[in-house]
Short mmCIF file of C-alpha atoms in Angstrom, two decimals:
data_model
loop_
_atom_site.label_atom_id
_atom_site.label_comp_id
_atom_site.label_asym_id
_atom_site.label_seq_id
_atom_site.Cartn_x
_atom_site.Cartn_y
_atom_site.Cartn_z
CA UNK S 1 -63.64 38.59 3.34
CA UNK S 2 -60.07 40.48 3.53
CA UNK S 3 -57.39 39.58 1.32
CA UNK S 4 -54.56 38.90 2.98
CA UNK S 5 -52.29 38.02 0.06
CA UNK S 6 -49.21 39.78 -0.18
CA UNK S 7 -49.85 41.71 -3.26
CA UNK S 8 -46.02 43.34 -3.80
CA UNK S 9 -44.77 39.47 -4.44
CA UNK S 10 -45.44 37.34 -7.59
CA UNK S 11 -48.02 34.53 -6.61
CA UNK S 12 -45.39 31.89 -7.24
CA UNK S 13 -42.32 33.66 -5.01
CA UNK S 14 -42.67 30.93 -2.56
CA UNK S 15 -42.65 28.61 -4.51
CA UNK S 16 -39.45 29.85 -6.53
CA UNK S 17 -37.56 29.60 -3.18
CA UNK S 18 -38.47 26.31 -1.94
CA UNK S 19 -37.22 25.45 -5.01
CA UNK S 20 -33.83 26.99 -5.08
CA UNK S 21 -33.66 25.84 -1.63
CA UNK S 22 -34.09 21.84 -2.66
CA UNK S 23 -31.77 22.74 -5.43
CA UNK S 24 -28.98 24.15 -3.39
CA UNK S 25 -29.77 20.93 -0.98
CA UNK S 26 -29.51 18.68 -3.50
CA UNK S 27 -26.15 19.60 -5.16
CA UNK S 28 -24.44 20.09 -1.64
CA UNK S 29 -25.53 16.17 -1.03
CA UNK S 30 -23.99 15.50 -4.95
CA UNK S 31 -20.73 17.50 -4.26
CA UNK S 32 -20.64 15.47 -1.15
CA UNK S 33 -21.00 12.53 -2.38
CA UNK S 34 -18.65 12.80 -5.61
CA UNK S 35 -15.83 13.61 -2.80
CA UNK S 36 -16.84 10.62 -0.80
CA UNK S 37 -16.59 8.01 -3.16
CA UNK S 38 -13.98 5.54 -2.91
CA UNK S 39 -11.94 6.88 -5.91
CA UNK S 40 -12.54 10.29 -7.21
CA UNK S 41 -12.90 10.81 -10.51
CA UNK S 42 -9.24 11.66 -11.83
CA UNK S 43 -7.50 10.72 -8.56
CA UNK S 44 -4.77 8.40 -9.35
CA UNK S 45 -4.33 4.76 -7.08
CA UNK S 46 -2.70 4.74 -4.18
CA UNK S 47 0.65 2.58 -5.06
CA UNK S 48 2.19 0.90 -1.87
CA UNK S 49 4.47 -1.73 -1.13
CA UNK S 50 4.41 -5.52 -1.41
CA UNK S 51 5.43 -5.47 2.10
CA UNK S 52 2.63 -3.41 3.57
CA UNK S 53 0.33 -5.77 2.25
CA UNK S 54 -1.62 -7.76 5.28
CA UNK S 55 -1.84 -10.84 3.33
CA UNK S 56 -3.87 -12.62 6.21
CA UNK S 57 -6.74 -10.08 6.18
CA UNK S 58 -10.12 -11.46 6.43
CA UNK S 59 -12.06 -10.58 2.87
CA UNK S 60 -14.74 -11.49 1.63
CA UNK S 61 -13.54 -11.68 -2.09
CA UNK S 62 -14.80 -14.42 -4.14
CA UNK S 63 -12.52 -16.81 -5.69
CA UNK W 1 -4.50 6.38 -35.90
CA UNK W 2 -4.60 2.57 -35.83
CA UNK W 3 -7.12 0.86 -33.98
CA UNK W 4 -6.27 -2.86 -32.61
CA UNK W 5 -8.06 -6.10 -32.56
CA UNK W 6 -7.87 -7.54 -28.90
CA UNK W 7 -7.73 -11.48 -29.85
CA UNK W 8 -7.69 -12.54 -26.26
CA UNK W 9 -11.33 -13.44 -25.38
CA UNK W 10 -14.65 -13.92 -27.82
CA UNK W 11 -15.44 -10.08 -27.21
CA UNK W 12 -12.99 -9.24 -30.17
CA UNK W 13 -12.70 -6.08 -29.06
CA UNK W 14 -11.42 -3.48 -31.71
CA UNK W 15 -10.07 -0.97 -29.89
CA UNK W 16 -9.29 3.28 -31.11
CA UNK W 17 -6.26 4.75 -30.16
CA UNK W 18 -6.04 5.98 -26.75
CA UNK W 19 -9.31 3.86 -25.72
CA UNK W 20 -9.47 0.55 -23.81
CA UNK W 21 -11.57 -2.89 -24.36
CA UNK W 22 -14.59 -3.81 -22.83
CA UNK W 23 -12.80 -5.06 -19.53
CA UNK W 24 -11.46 -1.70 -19.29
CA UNK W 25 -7.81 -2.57 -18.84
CA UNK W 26 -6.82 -4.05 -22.26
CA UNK W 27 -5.81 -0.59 -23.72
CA UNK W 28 -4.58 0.69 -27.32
CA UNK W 29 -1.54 3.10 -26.52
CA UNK W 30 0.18 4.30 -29.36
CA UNK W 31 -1.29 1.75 -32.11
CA UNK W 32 -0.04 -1.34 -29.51
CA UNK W 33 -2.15 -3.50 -27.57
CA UNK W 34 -1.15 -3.02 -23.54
CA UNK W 35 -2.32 -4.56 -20.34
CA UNK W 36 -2.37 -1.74 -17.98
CA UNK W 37 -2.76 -3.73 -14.95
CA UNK W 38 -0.10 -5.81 -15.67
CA UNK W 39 2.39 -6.05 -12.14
CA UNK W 40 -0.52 -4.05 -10.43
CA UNK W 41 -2.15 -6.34 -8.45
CA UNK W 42 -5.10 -4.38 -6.28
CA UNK W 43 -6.21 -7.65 -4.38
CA UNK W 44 -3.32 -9.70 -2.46
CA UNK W 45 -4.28 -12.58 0.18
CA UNK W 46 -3.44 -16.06 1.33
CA UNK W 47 -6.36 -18.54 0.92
CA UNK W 48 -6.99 -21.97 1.52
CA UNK W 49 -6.78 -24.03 -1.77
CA UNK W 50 -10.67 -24.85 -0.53
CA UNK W 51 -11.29 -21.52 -1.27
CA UNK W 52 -10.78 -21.17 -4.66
CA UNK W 53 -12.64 -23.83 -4.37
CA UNK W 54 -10.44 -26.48 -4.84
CA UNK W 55 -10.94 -29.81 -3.34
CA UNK W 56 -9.06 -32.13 -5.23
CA UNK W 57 -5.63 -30.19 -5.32
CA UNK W 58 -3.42 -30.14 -2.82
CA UNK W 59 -5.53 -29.90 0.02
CA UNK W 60 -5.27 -28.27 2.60
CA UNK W 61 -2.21 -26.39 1.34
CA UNK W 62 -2.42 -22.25 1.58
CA UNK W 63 -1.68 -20.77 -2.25
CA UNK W 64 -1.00 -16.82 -2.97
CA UNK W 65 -3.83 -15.50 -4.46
CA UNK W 66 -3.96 -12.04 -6.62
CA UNK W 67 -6.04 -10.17 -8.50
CA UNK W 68 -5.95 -6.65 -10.82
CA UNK W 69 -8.84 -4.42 -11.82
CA UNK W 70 -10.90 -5.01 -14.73
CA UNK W 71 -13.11 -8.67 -16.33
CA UNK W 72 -14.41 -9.37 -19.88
CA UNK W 73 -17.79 -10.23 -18.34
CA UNK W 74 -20.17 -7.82 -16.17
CA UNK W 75 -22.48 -10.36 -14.42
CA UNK W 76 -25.37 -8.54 -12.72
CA UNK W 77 -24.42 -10.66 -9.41
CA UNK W 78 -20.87 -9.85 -8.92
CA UNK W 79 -19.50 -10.86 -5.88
CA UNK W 80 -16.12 -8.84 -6.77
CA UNK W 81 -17.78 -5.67 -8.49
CA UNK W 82 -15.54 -3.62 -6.43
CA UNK W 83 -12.68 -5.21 -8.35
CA UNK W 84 -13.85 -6.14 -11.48
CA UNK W 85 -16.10 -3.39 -12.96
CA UNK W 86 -13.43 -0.96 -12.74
CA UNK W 87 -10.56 -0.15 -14.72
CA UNK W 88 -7.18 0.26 -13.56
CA UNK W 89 -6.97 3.87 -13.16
CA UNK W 90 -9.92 3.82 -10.91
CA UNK W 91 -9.17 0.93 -8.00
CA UNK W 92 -8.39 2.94 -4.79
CA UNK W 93 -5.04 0.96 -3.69
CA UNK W 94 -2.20 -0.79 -5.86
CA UNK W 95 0.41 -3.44 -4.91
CA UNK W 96 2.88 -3.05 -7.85
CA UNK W 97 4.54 -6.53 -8.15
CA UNK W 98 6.79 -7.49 -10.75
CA UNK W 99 6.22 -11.48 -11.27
CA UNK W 100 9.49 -12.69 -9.43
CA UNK W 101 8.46 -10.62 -6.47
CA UNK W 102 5.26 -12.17 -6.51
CA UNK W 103 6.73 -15.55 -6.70
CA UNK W 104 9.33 -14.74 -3.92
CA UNK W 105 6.69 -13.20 -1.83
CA UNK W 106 4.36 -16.54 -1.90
CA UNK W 107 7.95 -18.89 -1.38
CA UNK W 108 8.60 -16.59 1.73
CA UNK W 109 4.96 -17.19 2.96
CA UNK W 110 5.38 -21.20 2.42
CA UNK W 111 2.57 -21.17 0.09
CA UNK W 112 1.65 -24.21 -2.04
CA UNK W 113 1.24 -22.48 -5.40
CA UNK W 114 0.34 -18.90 -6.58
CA UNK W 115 -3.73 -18.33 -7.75
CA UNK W 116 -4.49 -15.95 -10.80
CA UNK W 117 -8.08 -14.92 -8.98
CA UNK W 118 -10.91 -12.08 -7.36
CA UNK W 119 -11.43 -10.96 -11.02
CA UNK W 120 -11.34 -12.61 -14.25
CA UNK W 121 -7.28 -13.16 -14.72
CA UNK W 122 -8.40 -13.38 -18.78
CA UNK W 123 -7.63 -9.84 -18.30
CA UNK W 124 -4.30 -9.89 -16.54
CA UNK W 125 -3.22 -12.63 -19.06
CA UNK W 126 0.46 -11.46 -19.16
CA UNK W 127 0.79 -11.11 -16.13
CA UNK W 128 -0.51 -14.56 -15.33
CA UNK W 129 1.85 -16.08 -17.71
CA UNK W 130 5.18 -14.67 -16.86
CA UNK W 131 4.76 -14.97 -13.06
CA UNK W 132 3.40 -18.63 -13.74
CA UNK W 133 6.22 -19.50 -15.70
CA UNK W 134 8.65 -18.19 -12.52
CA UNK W 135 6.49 -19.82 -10.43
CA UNK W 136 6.71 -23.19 -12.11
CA UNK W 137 10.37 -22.60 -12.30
CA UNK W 138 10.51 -21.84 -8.37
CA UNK W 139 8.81 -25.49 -7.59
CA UNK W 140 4.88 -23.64 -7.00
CA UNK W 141 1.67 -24.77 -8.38
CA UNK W 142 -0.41 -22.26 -10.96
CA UNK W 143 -4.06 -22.15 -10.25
CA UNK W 144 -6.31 -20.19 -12.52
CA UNK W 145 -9.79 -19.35 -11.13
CA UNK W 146 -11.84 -18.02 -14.51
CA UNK W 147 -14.96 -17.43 -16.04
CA UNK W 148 -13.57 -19.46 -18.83
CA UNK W 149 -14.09 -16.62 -21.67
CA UNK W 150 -11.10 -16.58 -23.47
CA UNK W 151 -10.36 -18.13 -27.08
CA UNK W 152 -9.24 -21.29 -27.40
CA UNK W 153 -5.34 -20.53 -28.75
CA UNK W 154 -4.81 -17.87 -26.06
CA UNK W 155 -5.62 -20.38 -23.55
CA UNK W 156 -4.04 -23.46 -24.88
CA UNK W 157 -0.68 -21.61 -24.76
CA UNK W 158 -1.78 -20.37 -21.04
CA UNK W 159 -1.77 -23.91 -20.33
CA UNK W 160 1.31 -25.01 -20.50
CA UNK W 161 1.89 -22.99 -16.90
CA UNK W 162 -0.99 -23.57 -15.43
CA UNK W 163 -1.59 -26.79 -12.95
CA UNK W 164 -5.52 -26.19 -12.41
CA UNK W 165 -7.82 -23.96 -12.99
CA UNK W 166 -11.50 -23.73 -11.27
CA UNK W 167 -13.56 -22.87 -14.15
CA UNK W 168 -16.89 -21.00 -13.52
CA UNK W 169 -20.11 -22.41 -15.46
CA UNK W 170 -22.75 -19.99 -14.77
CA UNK W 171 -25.48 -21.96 -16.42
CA UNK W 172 -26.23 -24.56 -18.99
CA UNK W 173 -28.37 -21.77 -21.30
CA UNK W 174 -27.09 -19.24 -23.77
CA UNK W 175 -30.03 -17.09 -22.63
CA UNK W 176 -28.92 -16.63 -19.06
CA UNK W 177 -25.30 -15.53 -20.23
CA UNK W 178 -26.38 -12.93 -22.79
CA UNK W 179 -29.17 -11.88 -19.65
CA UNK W 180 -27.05 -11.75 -16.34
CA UNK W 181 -23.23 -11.76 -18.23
CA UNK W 182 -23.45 -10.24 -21.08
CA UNK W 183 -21.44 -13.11 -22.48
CA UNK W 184 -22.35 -16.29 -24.54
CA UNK W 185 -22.15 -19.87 -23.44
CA UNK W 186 -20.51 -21.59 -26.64
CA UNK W 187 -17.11 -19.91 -25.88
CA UNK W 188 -17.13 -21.16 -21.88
CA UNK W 189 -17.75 -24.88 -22.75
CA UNK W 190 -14.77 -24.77 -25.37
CA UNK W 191 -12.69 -23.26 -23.05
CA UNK W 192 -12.97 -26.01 -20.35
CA UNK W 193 -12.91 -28.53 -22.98
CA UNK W 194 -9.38 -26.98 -23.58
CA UNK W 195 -8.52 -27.20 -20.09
CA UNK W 196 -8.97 -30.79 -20.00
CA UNK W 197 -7.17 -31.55 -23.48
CA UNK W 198 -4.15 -30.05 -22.56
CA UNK W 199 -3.78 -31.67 -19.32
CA UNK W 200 -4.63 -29.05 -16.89
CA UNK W 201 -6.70 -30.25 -13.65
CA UNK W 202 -10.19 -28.99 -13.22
CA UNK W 203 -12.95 -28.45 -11.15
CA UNK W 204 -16.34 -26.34 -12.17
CA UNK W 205 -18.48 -24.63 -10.07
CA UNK W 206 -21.64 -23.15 -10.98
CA UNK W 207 -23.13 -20.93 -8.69
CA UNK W 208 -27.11 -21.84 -8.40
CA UNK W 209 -29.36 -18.68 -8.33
CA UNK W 210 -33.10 -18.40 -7.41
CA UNK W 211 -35.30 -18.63 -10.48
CA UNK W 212 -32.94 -17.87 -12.92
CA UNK W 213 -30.93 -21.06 -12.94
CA UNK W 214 -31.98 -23.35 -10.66
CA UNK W 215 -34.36 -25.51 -13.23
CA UNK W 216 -33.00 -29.41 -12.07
CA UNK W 217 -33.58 -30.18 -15.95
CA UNK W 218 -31.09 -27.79 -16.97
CA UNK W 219 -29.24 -29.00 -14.04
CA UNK W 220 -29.20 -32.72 -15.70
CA UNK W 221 -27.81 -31.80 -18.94
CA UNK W 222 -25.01 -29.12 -17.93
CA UNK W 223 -23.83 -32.28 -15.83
CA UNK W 224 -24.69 -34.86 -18.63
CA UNK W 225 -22.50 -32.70 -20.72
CA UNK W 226 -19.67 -32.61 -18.08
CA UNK W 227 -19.44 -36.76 -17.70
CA UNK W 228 -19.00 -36.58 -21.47
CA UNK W 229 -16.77 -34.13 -22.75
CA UNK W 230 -14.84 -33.23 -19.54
CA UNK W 231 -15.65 -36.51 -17.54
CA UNK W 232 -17.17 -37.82 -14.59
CA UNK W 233 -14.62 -37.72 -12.40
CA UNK W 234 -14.47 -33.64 -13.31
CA UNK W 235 -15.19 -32.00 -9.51
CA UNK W 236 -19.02 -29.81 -9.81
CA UNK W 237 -19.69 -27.36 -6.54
CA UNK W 238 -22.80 -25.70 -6.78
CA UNK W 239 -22.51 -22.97 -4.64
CA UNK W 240 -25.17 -20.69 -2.77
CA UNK W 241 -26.12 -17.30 -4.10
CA UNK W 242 -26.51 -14.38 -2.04
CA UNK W 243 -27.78 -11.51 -3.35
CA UNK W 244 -25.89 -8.38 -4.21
CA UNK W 245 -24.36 -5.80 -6.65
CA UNK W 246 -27.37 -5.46 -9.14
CA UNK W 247 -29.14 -8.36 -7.91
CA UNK W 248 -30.84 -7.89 -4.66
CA UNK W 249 -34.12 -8.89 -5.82
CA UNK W 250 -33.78 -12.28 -5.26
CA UNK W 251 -33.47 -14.36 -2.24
CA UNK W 252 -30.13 -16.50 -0.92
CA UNK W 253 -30.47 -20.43 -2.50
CA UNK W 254 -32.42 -22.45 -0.33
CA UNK W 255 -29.94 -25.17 1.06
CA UNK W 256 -32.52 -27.85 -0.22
CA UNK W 257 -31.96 -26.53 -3.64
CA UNK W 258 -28.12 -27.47 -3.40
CA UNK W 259 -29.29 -30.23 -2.37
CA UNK W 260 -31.12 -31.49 -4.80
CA UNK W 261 -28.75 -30.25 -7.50
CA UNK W 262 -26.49 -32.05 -5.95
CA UNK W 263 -28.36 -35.54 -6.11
CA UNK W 264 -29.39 -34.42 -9.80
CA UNK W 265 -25.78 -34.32 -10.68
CA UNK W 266 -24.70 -37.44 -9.06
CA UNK W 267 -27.45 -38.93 -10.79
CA UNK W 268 -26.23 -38.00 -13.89
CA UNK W 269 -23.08 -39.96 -13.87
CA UNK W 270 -20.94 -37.23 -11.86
CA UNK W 271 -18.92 -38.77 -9.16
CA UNK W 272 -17.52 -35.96 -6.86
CA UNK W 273 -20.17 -32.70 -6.37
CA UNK W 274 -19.96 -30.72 -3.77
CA UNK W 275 -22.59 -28.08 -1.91
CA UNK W 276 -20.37 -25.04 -1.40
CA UNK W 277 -21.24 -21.92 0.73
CA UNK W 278 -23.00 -24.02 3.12
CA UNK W 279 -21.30 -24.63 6.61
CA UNK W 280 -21.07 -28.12 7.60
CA UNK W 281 -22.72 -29.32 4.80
CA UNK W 282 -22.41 -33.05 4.31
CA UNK W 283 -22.16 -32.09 0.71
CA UNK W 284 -18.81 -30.75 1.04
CA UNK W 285 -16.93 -33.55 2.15
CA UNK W 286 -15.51 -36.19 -0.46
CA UNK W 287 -16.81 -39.63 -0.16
CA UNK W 288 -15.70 -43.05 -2.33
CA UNK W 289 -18.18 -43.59 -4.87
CA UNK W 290 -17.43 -47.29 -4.46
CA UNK W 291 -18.37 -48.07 -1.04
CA UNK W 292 -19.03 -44.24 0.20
CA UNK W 293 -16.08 -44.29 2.37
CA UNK W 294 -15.87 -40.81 4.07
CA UNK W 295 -12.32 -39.63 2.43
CA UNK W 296 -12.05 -35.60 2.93
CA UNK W 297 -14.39 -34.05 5.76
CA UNK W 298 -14.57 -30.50 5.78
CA UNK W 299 -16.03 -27.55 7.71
CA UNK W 300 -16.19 -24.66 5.38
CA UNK W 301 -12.26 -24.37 4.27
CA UNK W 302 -11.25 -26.55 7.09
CA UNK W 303 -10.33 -30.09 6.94
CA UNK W 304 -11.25 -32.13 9.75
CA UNK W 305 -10.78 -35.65 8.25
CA UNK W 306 -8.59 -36.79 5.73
CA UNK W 307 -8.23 -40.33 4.78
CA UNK W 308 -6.56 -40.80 1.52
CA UNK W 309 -3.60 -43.61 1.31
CA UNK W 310 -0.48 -41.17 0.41
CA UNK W 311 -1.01 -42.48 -3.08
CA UNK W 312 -4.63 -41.19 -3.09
CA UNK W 313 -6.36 -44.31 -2.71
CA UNK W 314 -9.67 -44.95 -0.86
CA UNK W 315 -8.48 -46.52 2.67
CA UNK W 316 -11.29 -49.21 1.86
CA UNK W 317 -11.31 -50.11 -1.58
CA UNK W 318 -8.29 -48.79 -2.82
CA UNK W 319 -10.09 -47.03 -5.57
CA UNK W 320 -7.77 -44.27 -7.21
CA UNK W 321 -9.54 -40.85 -6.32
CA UNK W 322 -8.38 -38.56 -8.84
CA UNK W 323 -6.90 -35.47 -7.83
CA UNK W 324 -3.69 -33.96 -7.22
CA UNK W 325 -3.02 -34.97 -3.49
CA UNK W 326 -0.17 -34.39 -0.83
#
């Protein structure tokens, strides 16, 4: 049989990039997230006015 | 650097310098003790009185209902998590509100009365007390809708502005507090007690949940213990659990289970309980317990019949309903 292996790469090289590959994946999807969420961490609340308040809004708060 | 000793609820939080109490907002600053929601309401709306719920006060009337960040309890099955389980640097929109612009604000809207509501207003306690006392000034009904854990002389000097409060019993069992509140019972049932002594007018709700609290023997003595220390003509809504925040693992209440709560509770010597949540339900109207006279028919927060003499008497029998009517 021939050997058709690659024999100038480590055996694992693959593997090494599929790895950085999910890893780079994964924190894109965290950064993304982090900057989605309702309130970033360290952003202050929004103040407005009393009278910007739509105090006839459907909710669905309990209570 | 002095720490402080929040007093407020059973917690007895002691707090470092520069850090805040369990429900996030109660925060030491400079050795003091400071609410840092207070005038920062995050949740403003006009309700139905039904929604609170209330059924027997003022019916039918809208009240201004408010709410801050932040709650001295963290029960798995939050309805208001959004709300509640954050602290008031991390709620995505404030109303700032000083109390006599939330009292002119709910004049100018024609509402009944101001509610202290959404999340626990233990937290907002300040807050609650000076806009209450404008508000009772200013001719408008208080309504506090709590989880009841708060120590007793906090509350009893609450009282004096507050007209009703819809007090939350979550179950009749120590167990399920420390499990799905991280609270105890003992405190709750004091707290209503005090509610009662000091004149304010209450109704309890307890919202029935799928294997965790829906055993109809535990069912007998939380209302056993109502008709005696609170009284049988004390309003009891079980209400219908839908699943959410941290508990999705269990199903909505079956309507039957209200049901049957229900009929456990009137059983038990209670003489106005309601099945809440449930559209159309024929548990959610207010009948005589004389002669079963239909009195209040409703369809969800809607009245559609009301029958009470203008004194609050049953049309047939003239029984007194209690309540605080039109």
């Amino acid at each position: 049989m021939t050997d058709t292996r690659d024999l100038t790469q480590r055996p694992d090289a693959p593997r090494r990039r599929f790895l950085g590959f999910l890893s780079v994946l994964l924190g894109g999807l965290g950064g993304l997230g982090l900057a989605r969420q309702p309130q970033a961490p360290g952003t202050a609340p929004r103040d407005r006015p009393l009278k910007e308040a739509d105090f006839y809004r459907p909710h669905d708060l309990a209570g | 650097m002095s720490a402080v000793a929040c007093e407020l609820c059973p917690r007895a939080c002691v707090i470092p310098e520069g850090a805040a109490g369990d429900c996030r907002v109660r925060v030491n600053i400079g050795g003091k003790l400071r609410a840092t929601t207070y005038g920062r309401p995050s949740a403003i709306h006009i309700d139905p009185m039904e929604k609170k719920p209330l059924y027997h006060f003022h019916p039918g009337t809208q009240v201004f209902s408010l709410g801050t960040a932040g709650c001295n309890l963290h029960c798995l099955n939050c309805q208001n998590w959004q709300l509640s389980q954050r602290g008031g640097d991390e709620i995505e929109e404030v109303y700032p509100a000083e109390p006599a612009e939330v009292v002119a604000a709910a004049q100018g809207e024609r509402c009944r009365g101001v509610a202290y509501t959404y999340s626990d207003p233990v937290v907002f306690y300040e807050y609650v007390e000076d806009t209450a006392t404008l508000a009772r000034a200013a001719g408008l009904a208080n309504v506090f809708v709590t989880a009841a854990y708060i120590n007793r002389e906090p509350l009893r000097r609450l009282c004096r502005v507050l007209d009703a409060a819809h007090g939350d019993l979550k179950a009749f069992d120590d167990g399920f507090y420390r499990r799905v509140s991280g609270a105890t019972l003992r405190p709750v049932l004091d707290a209503l007690v005090t509610f009662r002594e000091e004149g304010v007018w209450i109704e309890i709700i307890n919202l029935v949940i799928p294997t965790l609290n829906d055993d109809l023997a535990m069912i007998r003595r939380m209302a056993r213990w109502i008709v005696a220390e609170l009284g049988a003509d004390t309003p009891l809504h079980f209400s219908r659990f839908q699943p959410q925040y941290r508990m999705r693992n269990l199903p909505p209440t079956p309507v039957e289970t209200l049901r049957r709560a229900r009929a456990e509770a009137l059983d038990a010597g209670l003489r106005y309980v309601y099945v809440g949540n449930v559209q159309g339900d024929v548990g959610s109207s207010t009948y005589c317990p004389r002669d079963g006279t239909l009195l209040i028919g409703r369809s969800g927060f809607t009245i559609t019949d009301y029958k009470l003499t203008a004194e609050g008497r049953c049309p047939t029998c003239n029984d007194k309903i209690p309540g605080v009517w039109l």
